[in-house]
């Protein structure tokens, strides 16, 4: 089932959804790369009725050199998380965070990949124009969403990436792409042939997603062919989903995620790497 809801929505659209007939579940995905979580921030203040989701343990399987730092969870585990959160097949999920949309974007991409209606609140919690609640949200009645496999056409394996044939986008910061710094992964650099489109470039001066046409021009200028194959990666498969949602917002569909991303690629010394500004 293809998602009909726009991948990025504003606060006004969220109010419309909350006032509509379809059930809506608000999920708080505040998280940080340094290992700190957003649970304390969630308890201090969150959108009314929102539940916190732990990216490291609920939106990813255990890390390892062979799979990367945030491999996708097993479908059964992801379904169990969604049921715990009260998600049914007809539930519309709206996720948010308190940074730039990348942590919540991971969940939104995962949900849309398996056919669940989901959207990212543009601007995160700061964009919400209503009251906040504090403390623990009471657990919902268990949901009934079924277990659904990760679609092969939405994901690229490390061997598929190595085989080439697709435009490869690296969503990391330029200095990591160039190999000047590498704060978390075994080697510095990028996958040979990848072009650098840092996910932060999807945002405008107000730190909101740019308009669809502006995003489309950004991706076309980088060589994206709307009718061709595109694969996106980052450090561990989180911020890459920001580019994937931006591509969808731009009307460019069919791009795939390389979940293991640089954390998986750089852990294998047999995999080649490049440094500097050039893709090759």
Coordinates of C-alpha atoms in Angstrom, one line a residue:
X1 CA 0.0 0.0 0.0
X2 CA 1.5 3.4 -1.0
X3 CA 1.3 6.2 1.5
X4 CA -1.1 9.0 0.5
X5 CA -0.1 11.4 3.3
X6 CA 2.6 14.0 2.5
X7 CA 5.9 12.9 4.2
X8 CA 6.4 16.3 5.8
X9 CA 3.5 18.2 7.4
X10 CA 3.2 21.5 9.4
X11 CA 1.4 22.2 12.6
X12 CA -1.8 23.3 10.8
X13 CA -2.0 20.0 9.0
X14 CA -1.4 18.1 12.2
X15 CA -4.3 19.9 13.8
X16 CA -6.5 18.8 10.8
X17 CA -5.4 15.2 11.3
X18 CA -6.1 15.3 15.0
X19 CA -9.6 16.7 14.3
X20 CA -10.3 14.1 11.6
X21 CA -11.8 10.7 11.7
X22 CA -8.7 8.6 11.3
X23 CA -6.9 7.6 14.5
X24 CA -3.6 9.5 15.0
X25 CA -0.7 8.4 17.1
X26 CA 1.9 11.0 18.1
X27 CA 5.4 9.6 18.6
X28 CA 8.4 11.5 20.1
X29 CA 11.7 10.4 18.7
X30 CA 14.1 12.7 20.5
X31 CA 17.6 11.3 20.3
X32 CA 21.3 12.3 20.0
X33 CA 24.3 10.8 18.3
X34 CA 26.4 10.9 21.5
X35 CA 24.2 8.2 23.0
X36 CA 22.0 10.4 25.2
X37 CA 18.3 9.8 24.8
X38 CA 15.3 12.1 24.7
X39 CA 13.4 10.4 27.4
X40 CA 14.1 13.0 30.1
X41 CA 13.1 15.7 27.6
X42 CA 9.9 13.8 26.8
X43 CA 8.9 13.6 30.4
X44 CA 9.6 17.3 30.9
X45 CA 7.3 18.2 28.0
X46 CA 5.7 16.6 25.0
X47 CA 2.8 16.9 22.6
X48 CA -0.4 15.8 24.2
X49 CA -0.8 12.1 24.1
X50 CA 2.6 11.5 22.6
X51 CA 4.7 8.4 23.4
X52 CA 8.5 8.3 23.4
X53 CA 10.3 5.9 21.1
X54 CA 13.9 4.8 21.7
X55 CA 15.7 5.0 18.4
X56 CA 18.7 2.9 19.5
X57 CA 16.7 -0.1 20.9
X58 CA 13.3 0.1 19.1
X59 CA 14.1 1.5 15.7
X60 CA 17.3 -0.5 15.2
X61 CA 18.6 -4.0 15.7
X62 CA 21.8 -4.6 17.8
X63 CA 24.8 -3.0 16.2
X64 CA 27.9 -4.8 14.9
X65 CA 30.7 -4.3 12.3
X66 CA 28.9 -6.7 9.9
X67 CA 25.6 -4.7 10.0
X68 CA 26.5 -1.2 11.1
X69 CA 25.4 0.9 14.0
X70 CA 21.7 1.1 13.3
X71 CA 20.6 -1.9 11.3
X72 CA 16.9 -2.1 10.7
X73 CA 15.1 -4.1 13.3
X74 CA 13.6 -7.5 12.5
X75 CA 10.0 -7.1 11.1
X76 CA 8.6 -9.0 14.1
X77 CA 10.4 -6.7 16.6
X78 CA 9.3 -3.5 14.7
X79 CA 5.7 -4.8 14.7
X80 CA 5.8 -5.5 18.4
X81 CA 7.0 -2.0 19.1
X82 CA 4.2 -0.5 17.0
X83 CA 1.6 -2.7 18.8
X84 CA 3.0 -1.5 22.1
X85 CA 2.4 2.0 20.9
X86 CA -1.2 1.3 20.0
X87 CA -0.7 1.4 16.2
X88 CA -3.3 -0.4 14.1
X89 CA -3.3 -0.7 10.3
X90 CA -5.5 2.4 9.9
X91 CA -3.5 4.5 12.4
X92 CA -1.8 7.7 11.0
X93 CA 1.5 8.2 12.8
X94 CA 3.0 11.6 13.2
X95 CA 6.6 11.7 14.5
X96 CA 8.7 14.6 15.8
X97 CA 12.0 15.3 17.5
X98 CA 13.7 18.5 18.8
X99 CA 16.5 18.8 16.3
X100 CA 16.3 18.8 12.5
X101 CA 13.9 16.0 11.8
X102 CA 16.5 13.3 11.2
X103 CA 15.7 11.0 14.3
X104 CA 11.9 11.2 13.7
X105 CA 12.5 10.9 10.0
X106 CA 14.0 7.5 10.5
X107 CA 10.7 6.3 12.0
X108 CA 8.6 8.0 9.4
X109 CA 10.7 6.4 6.6
X110 CA 10.4 3.0 8.2
X111 CA 6.6 3.3 8.5
X112 CA 6.1 4.5 5.0
X113 CA 8.4 1.8 3.7
X114 CA 6.0 -0.9 5.0
X115 CA 2.9 1.0 3.9
X116 CA 1.8 2.7 7.1
X117 CA 0.5 6.2 6.8
X118 CA 3.1 8.4 8.6
X119 CA 4.5 12.0 8.4
X120 CA 7.2 14.1 10.0
X121 CA 6.2 17.2 11.9
X122 CA 8.3 19.9 10.2
X123 CA 10.2 21.9 12.8
X124 CA 9.7 19.3 15.5
X125 CA 8.3 20.1 18.9
X126 CA 9.2 23.8 18.5
X127 CA 6.7 24.0 15.6
X128 CA 3.8 22.8 17.8
X129 CA 1.5 25.8 18.6
X130 CA -0.5 24.1 21.3
X131 CA 0.0 23.1 24.9
X132 CA 2.5 20.5 26.1
X133 CA 2.0 17.7 28.6
X134 CA 4.6 16.4 31.1
X135 CA 5.1 13.1 32.7
X136 CA 4.5 9.6 31.4
X137 CA 1.7 9.2 28.9
X138 CA -0.6 6.3 29.9
X139 CA 0.1 3.2 27.8
X140 CA -2.5 2.8 25.0
X141 CA -4.5 -0.3 24.3
X142 CA -2.2 -2.7 22.3
X143 CA -2.4 -2.2 18.5
X144 CA -3.0 -4.8 15.9
X145 CA -0.7 -3.8 13.1
X146 CA 0.6 -6.9 11.4
X147 CA 4.3 -7.9 10.9
X148 CA 5.4 -6.7 7.5
X149 CA 8.8 -7.5 5.8
X150 CA 11.1 -4.7 4.7
X151 CA 10.5 -4.3 1.0
X152 CA 13.5 -5.2 -1.1
X153 CA 12.8 -2.3 -3.5
X154 CA 13.2 0.2 -0.6
X155 CA 16.5 -1.1 0.7
X156 CA 20.0 -1.7 -0.9
X157 CA 22.4 -4.2 0.6
X158 CA 26.1 -3.6 0.9
X159 CA 26.8 -5.9 -2.1
X160 CA 24.2 -4.1 -4.2
X161 CA 25.9 -0.8 -3.4
X162 CA 29.3 -2.2 -4.3
X163 CA 28.0 -3.5 -7.6
X164 CA 27.1 0.1 -8.7
X165 CA 24.5 1.0 -11.2
X166 CA 22.7 3.5 -9.0
X167 CA 23.4 7.1 -8.2
X168 CA 24.8 7.0 -4.6
X169 CA 24.1 9.9 -2.3
X170 CA 26.1 10.4 0.9
X171 CA 24.0 12.5 3.3
X172 CA 26.7 13.2 5.9
X173 CA 28.4 16.5 6.6
X174 CA 31.0 17.6 4.0
X175 CA 34.0 17.1 6.3
X176 CA 33.1 13.5 7.0
X177 CA 32.5 12.9 3.3
X178 CA 35.9 14.3 2.5
X179 CA 37.5 12.1 5.1
X180 CA 38.9 15.0 7.2
X181 CA 37.2 13.8 10.4
X182 CA 35.5 10.6 11.5
X183 CA 34.1 10.8 15.0
X184 CA 32.5 7.4 15.2
X185 CA 33.3 5.0 12.4
X186 CA 36.5 2.9 11.8
X187 CA 37.7 4.7 8.7
X188 CA 37.3 8.1 7.2
X189 CA 36.2 8.9 3.7
X190 CA 33.3 7.9 1.5
X191 CA 32.1 5.1 -0.8
X192 CA 33.7 5.6 -4.2
X193 CA 31.4 7.2 -6.6
X194 CA 29.1 8.7 -4.0
X195 CA 28.0 12.4 -4.3
X196 CA 27.7 14.5 -1.2
X197 CA 24.3 15.9 -0.4
X198 CA 24.3 16.7 3.3
X199 CA 20.9 16.3 4.8
X200 CA 21.1 19.7 6.4
X201 CA 20.8 21.2 3.0
X202 CA 17.2 20.1 2.8
X203 CA 16.3 22.8 5.3
X204 CA 15.8 26.5 4.7
X205 CA 16.9 29.5 6.8
X206 CA 14.1 28.8 9.3
X207 CA 15.3 25.2 9.8
X208 CA 12.2 23.9 8.0
X209 CA 12.1 21.7 5.0
X210 CA 12.6 23.7 1.8
X211 CA 9.7 23.9 -0.7
X212 CA 9.2 20.9 -3.0
X213 CA 10.4 22.6 -6.1
X214 CA 13.6 23.9 -4.3
X215 CA 14.3 20.4 -3.1
X216 CA 13.7 19.0 -6.6
X217 CA 16.2 21.4 -8.1
X218 CA 18.7 20.5 -5.5
X219 CA 18.5 16.8 -6.3
X220 CA 18.4 17.2 -10.0
X221 CA 21.5 19.4 -9.9
X222 CA 23.3 16.6 -8.1
X223 CA 22.5 14.2 -10.9
X224 CA 19.4 12.5 -9.5
X225 CA 17.4 11.0 -12.4
X226 CA 13.7 10.7 -11.4
X227 CA 13.4 7.7 -13.6
X228 CA 16.8 6.1 -12.5
X229 CA 18.1 4.4 -9.4
X230 CA 19.2 6.3 -6.4
X231 CA 20.6 4.9 -3.1
X232 CA 21.2 7.1 0.0
X233 CA 23.5 6.4 2.9
X234 CA 24.9 8.3 5.9
X235 CA 26.8 7.2 8.9
X236 CA 24.4 4.6 10.2
X237 CA 21.1 4.9 8.3
X238 CA 19.5 7.6 10.3
X239 CA 20.1 11.0 8.6
X240 CA 19.9 9.3 5.2
X241 CA 16.2 9.0 5.8
X242 CA 16.0 12.8 5.9
X243 CA 17.3 12.9 2.3
X244 CA 14.8 10.1 1.4
X245 CA 11.8 12.0 2.8
X246 CA 13.1 15.2 1.0
X247 CA 13.3 13.3 -2.2
X248 CA 9.7 12.1 -1.8
X249 CA 8.6 15.7 -0.9
X250 CA 10.3 16.8 -4.2
X251 CA 8.2 14.3 -6.1
X252 CA 11.1 11.9 -6.7
X253 CA 10.1 8.4 -5.7
X254 CA 11.8 5.0 -5.6
X255 CA 15.1 5.9 -3.9
X256 CA 16.5 3.3 -1.6
X257 CA 18.2 3.3 1.8
X258 CA 21.5 1.6 2.4
X259 CA 20.8 0.8 6.1
X260 CA 24.4 -0.2 7.1
X261 CA 25.7 3.0 5.5
X262 CA 29.3 4.1 6.2
X263 CA 29.4 2.3 9.6
X264 CA 29.0 -1.0 7.8
X265 CA 31.1 -0.2 4.8
X266 CA 34.1 1.3 6.7
X267 CA 34.2 -1.7 9.1
X268 CA 35.3 -4.0 6.2
X269 CA 38.9 -3.2 5.3
X270 CA 38.4 -4.9 2.0
X271 CA 35.9 -2.3 0.9
X272 CA 37.5 0.6 -1.0
X273 CA 37.1 4.2 0.0
X274 CA 37.7 7.7 -1.4
X275 CA 38.6 11.0 0.2
X276 CA 38.3 14.5 -0.9
X277 CA 35.5 16.4 -2.8
X278 CA 35.4 14.2 -5.9
X279 CA 32.9 11.4 -6.0
X280 CA 35.4 8.9 -7.6

